[in-house]
CSV table of C-alpha atoms in Angstrom, one decimal:
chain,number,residue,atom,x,y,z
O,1,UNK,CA,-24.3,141.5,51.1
O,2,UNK,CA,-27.1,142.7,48.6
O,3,UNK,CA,-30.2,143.8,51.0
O,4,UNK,CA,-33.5,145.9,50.4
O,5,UNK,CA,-35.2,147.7,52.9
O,6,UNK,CA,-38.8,149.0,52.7
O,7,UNK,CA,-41.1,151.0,54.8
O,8,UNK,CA,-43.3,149.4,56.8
O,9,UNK,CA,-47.1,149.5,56.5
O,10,UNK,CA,-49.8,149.1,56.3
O,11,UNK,CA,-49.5,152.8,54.5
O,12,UNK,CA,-53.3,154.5,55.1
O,13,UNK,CA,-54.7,156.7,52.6
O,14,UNK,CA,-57.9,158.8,51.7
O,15,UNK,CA,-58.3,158.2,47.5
O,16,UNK,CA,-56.6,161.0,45.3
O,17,UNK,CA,-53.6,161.5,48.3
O,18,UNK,CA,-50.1,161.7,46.9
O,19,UNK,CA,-48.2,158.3,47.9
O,20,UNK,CA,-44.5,157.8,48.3
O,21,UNK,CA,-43.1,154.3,49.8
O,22,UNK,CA,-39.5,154.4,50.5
O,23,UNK,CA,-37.0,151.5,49.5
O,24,UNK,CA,-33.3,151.7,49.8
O,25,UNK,CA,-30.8,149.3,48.9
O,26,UNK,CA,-27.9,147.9,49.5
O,27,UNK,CA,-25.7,146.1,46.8
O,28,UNK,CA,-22.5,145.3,45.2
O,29,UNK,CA,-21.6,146.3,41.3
O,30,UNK,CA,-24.3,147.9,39.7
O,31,UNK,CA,-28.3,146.3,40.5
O,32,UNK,CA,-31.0,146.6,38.6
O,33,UNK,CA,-34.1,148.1,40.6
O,34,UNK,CA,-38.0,147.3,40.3
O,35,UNK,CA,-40.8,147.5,41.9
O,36,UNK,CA,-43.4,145.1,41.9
O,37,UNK,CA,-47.2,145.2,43.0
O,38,UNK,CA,-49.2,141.8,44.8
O,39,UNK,CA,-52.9,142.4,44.7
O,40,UNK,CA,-54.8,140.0,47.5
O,41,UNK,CA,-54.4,136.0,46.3
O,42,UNK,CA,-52.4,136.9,43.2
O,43,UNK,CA,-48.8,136.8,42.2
O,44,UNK,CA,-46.3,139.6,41.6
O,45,UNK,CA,-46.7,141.9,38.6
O,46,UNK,CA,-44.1,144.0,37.7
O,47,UNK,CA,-44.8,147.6,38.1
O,48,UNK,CA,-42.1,149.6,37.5
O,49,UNK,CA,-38.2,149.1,36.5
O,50,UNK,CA,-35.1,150.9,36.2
O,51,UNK,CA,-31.8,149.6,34.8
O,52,UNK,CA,-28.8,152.5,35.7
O,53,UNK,CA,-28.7,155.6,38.2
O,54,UNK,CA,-30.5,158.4,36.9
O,55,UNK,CA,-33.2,156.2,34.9
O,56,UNK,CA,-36.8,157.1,36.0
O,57,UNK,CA,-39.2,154.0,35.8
O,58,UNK,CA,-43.1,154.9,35.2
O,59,UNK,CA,-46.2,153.1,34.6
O,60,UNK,CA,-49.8,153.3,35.3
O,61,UNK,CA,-49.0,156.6,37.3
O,62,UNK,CA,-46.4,155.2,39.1
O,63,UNK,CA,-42.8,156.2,39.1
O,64,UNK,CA,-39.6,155.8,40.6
O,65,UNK,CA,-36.2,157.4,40.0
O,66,UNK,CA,-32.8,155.3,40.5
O,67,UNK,CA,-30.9,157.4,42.9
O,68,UNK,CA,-27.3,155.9,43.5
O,69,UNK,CA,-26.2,158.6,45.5
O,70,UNK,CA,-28.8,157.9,48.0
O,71,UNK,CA,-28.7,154.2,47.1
O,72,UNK,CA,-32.7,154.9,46.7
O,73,UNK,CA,-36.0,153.7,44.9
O,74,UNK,CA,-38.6,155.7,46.3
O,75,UNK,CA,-42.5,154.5,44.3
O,76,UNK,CA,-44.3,157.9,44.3
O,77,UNK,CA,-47.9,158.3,42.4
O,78,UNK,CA,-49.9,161.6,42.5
O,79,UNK,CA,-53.6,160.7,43.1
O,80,UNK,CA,-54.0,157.4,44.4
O,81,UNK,CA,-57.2,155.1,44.0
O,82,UNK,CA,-59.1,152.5,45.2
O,83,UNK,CA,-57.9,150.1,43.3
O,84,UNK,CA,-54.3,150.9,44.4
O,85,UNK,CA,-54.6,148.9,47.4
O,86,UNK,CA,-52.3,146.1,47.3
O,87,UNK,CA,-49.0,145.0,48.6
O,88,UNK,CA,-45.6,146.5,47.2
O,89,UNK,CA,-42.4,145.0,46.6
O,90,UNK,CA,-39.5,146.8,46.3
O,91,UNK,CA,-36.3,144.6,44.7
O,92,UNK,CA,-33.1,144.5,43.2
O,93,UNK,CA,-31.3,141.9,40.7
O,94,UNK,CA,-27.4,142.3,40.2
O,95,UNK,CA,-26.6,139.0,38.7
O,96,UNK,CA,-26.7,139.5,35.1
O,97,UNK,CA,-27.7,136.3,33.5
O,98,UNK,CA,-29.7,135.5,36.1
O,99,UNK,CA,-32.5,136.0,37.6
O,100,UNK,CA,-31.9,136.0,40.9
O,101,UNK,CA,-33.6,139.1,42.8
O,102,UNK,CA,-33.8,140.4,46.0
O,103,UNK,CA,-37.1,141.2,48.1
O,104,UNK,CA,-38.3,144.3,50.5
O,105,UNK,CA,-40.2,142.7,52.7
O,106,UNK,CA,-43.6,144.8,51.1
O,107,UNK,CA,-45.3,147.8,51.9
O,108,UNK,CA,-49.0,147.4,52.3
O,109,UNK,CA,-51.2,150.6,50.7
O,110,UNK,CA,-55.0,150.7,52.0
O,111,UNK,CA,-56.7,153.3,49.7
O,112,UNK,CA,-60.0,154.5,51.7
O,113,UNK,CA,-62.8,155.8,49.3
H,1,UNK,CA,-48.6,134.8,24.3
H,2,UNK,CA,-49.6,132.9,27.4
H,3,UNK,CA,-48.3,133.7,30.7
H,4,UNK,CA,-46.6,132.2,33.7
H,5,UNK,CA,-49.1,128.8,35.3
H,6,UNK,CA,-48.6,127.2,38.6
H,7,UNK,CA,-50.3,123.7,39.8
H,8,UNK,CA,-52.0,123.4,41.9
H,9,UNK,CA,-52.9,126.5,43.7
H,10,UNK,CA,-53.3,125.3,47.1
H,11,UNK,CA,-52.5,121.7,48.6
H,12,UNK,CA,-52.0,120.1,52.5
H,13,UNK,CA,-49.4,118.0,53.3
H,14,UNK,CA,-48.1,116.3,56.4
H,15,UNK,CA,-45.1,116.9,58.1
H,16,UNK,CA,-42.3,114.4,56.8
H,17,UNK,CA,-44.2,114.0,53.3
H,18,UNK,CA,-42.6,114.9,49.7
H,19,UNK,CA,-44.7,117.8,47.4
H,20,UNK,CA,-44.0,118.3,43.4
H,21,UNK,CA,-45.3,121.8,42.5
H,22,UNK,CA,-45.6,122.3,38.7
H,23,UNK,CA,-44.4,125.8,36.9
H,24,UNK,CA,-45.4,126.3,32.9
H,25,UNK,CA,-43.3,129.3,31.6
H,26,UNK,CA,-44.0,132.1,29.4
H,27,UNK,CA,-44.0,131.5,26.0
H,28,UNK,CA,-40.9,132.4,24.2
H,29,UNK,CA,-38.9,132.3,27.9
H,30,UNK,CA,-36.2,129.9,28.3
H,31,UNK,CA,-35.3,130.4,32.3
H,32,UNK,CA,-37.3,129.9,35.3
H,33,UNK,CA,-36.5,130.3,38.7
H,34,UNK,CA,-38.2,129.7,42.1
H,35,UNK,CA,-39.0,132.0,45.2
H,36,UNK,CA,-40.6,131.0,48.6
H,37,UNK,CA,-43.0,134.0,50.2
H,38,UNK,CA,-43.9,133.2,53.5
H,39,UNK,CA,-46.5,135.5,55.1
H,40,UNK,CA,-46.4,139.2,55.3
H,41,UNK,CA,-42.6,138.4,54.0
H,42,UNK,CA,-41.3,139.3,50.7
H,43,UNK,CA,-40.3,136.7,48.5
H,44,UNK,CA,-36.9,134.7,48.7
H,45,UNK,CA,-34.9,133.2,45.4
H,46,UNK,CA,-34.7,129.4,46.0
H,47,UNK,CA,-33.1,128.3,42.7
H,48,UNK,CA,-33.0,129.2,38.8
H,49,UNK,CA,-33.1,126.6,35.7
H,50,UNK,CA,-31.7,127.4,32.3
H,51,UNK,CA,-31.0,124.9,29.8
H,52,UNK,CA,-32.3,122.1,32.1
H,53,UNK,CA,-29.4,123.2,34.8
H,54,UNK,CA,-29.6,125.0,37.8
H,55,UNK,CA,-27.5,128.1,37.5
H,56,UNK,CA,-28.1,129.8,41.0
H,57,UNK,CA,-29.0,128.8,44.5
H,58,UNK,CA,-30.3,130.8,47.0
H,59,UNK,CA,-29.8,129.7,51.1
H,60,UNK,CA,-32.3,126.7,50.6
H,61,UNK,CA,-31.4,122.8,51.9
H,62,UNK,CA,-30.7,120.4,49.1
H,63,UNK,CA,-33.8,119.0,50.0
H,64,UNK,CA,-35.3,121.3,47.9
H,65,UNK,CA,-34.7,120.6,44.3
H,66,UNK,CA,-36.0,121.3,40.6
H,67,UNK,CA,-36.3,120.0,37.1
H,68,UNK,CA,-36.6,121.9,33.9
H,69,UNK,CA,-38.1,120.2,31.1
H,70,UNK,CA,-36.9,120.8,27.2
H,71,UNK,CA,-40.5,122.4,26.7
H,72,UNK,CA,-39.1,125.1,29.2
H,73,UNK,CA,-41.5,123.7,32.0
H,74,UNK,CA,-40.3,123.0,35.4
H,75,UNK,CA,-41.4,121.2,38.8
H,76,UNK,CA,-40.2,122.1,42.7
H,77,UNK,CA,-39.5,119.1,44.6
H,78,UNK,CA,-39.3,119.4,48.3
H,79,UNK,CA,-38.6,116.2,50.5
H,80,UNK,CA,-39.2,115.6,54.2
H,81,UNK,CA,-41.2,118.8,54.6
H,82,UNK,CA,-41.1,120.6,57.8
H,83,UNK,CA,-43.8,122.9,59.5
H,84,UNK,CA,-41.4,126.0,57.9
H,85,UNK,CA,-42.1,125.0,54.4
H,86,UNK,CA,-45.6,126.3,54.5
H,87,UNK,CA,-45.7,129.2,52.1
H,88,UNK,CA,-46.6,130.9,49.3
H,89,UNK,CA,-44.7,128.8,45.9
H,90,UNK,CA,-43.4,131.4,43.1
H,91,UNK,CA,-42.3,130.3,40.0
H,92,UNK,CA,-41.1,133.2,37.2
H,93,UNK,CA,-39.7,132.6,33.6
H,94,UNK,CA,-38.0,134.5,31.9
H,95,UNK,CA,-35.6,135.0,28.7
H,96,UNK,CA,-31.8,135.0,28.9
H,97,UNK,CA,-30.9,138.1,26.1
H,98,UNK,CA,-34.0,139.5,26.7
H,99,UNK,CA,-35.7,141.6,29.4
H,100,UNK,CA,-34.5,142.2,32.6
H,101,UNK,CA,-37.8,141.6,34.3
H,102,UNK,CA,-39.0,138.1,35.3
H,103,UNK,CA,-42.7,137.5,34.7
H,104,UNK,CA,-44.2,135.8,37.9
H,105,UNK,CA,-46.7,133.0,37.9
H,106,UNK,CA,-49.7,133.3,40.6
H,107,UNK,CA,-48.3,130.7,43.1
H,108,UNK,CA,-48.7,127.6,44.8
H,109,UNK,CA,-49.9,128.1,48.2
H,110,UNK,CA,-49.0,125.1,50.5
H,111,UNK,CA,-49.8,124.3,53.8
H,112,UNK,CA,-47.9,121.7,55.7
H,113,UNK,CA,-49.7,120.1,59.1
């Protein structure tokens, strides 16, 4: 079956450290990846997408490269912040049509000023 | 261009009791679909609505049901809930033709006792 797996957290780090949370996935046919951000007592806000292998999604910093070799959607950012510190979703969607997606099970980021 | 509004935001209900939560899409969206985030878990797809019809299911009892109105609103109906149901309520619209992403409302947190 379709299945995402994240790293597990909470992820610890001093501001302006480089980040990277690994996601991998497992799916049949040809998913759609995203990553999406949950700061505390809020819904999910998408942060990032990518539709086909090879696309790179970016935003706000952020980015994340569609790897289908490695069935990977690794979030990287360069210099994190404070204001970083939220929970992160890694998920795909492979039913065209609709809008069914599948869940990581989130990555905590503590950014420490 | 208003976004995605739950009601309420939080509610307590007794074991065995019924609960309506209340989604108002996007404006211009004509899908909306439903996820269940329990804590410290990542969200899970319950159903989706489109054209007043569900057209996906996730692993969820028939107990849990939905409407979608012709204004593009829609309701969550759960019946005889159970100590499991307590969760965070996710309700994201979205436009069939459009997007691939899914815009995510800020939830219904509900606590059953």
């Amino acid at each position: 079956g379709n299945s995402v797996t994240q790293m597990e957290g909470p992820v610890t780090l001093s501001e302006e450290a480089f980040l990277t949370i690994n996601c991998t996935y497992t799916a049949t046919g040809y998913p759609s990846l995203f990553w999406y951000v949950q700061y505390p007592g809020e819904g999910l806000q998408l942060l990032l997408k990518a539709t086909k292998a090879d696309d790179k999604g970016s935003n706000k910093g952020f980015e994340a490269t569609y790897r289908k070799e490695t069935t990977s959607f690794h979030l990287e950012k360069g210099s994190v912040q404070v204001s970083d510190s939220a929970v992160y979703f890694c998920a795909l969607s492979v039913d065209s049509g609709t809008y069914k997606y599948i869940f990581g099970t989130g990555t905590r980021l503590k950014v420490l000023a | 261009e208003t976004g995605v509004t739950q009601s309420p935001t939080h509610l307590i209900k007794t074991r065995g009791q019924q609960v309506t939560l209340r989604c108002s899409s996007q404006s211009g969206h004509n899908t909306v679909s439903w996820y269940q985030q329990a804590l410290g878990q990542g969200p899970q797809f319950i159903f989706q609505y489109y054209r007043e019809e569900e057209n996906g299911r996730g692993n969820f009892p028939p107990r849990f049901s939905g409407l979608q109105f012709p204004n593009y609103s829609s309701e969550l109906n759960v019946n005889a809930l159970e100590l499991d149901d307590s969760a965070l309520y996710l309700c994201a619209s979205s436009k069939v033709g459009g997007n691939t992403e899914a815009f995510f409302g800020q939830g219904t947190r509900l606590t059953v006792v």
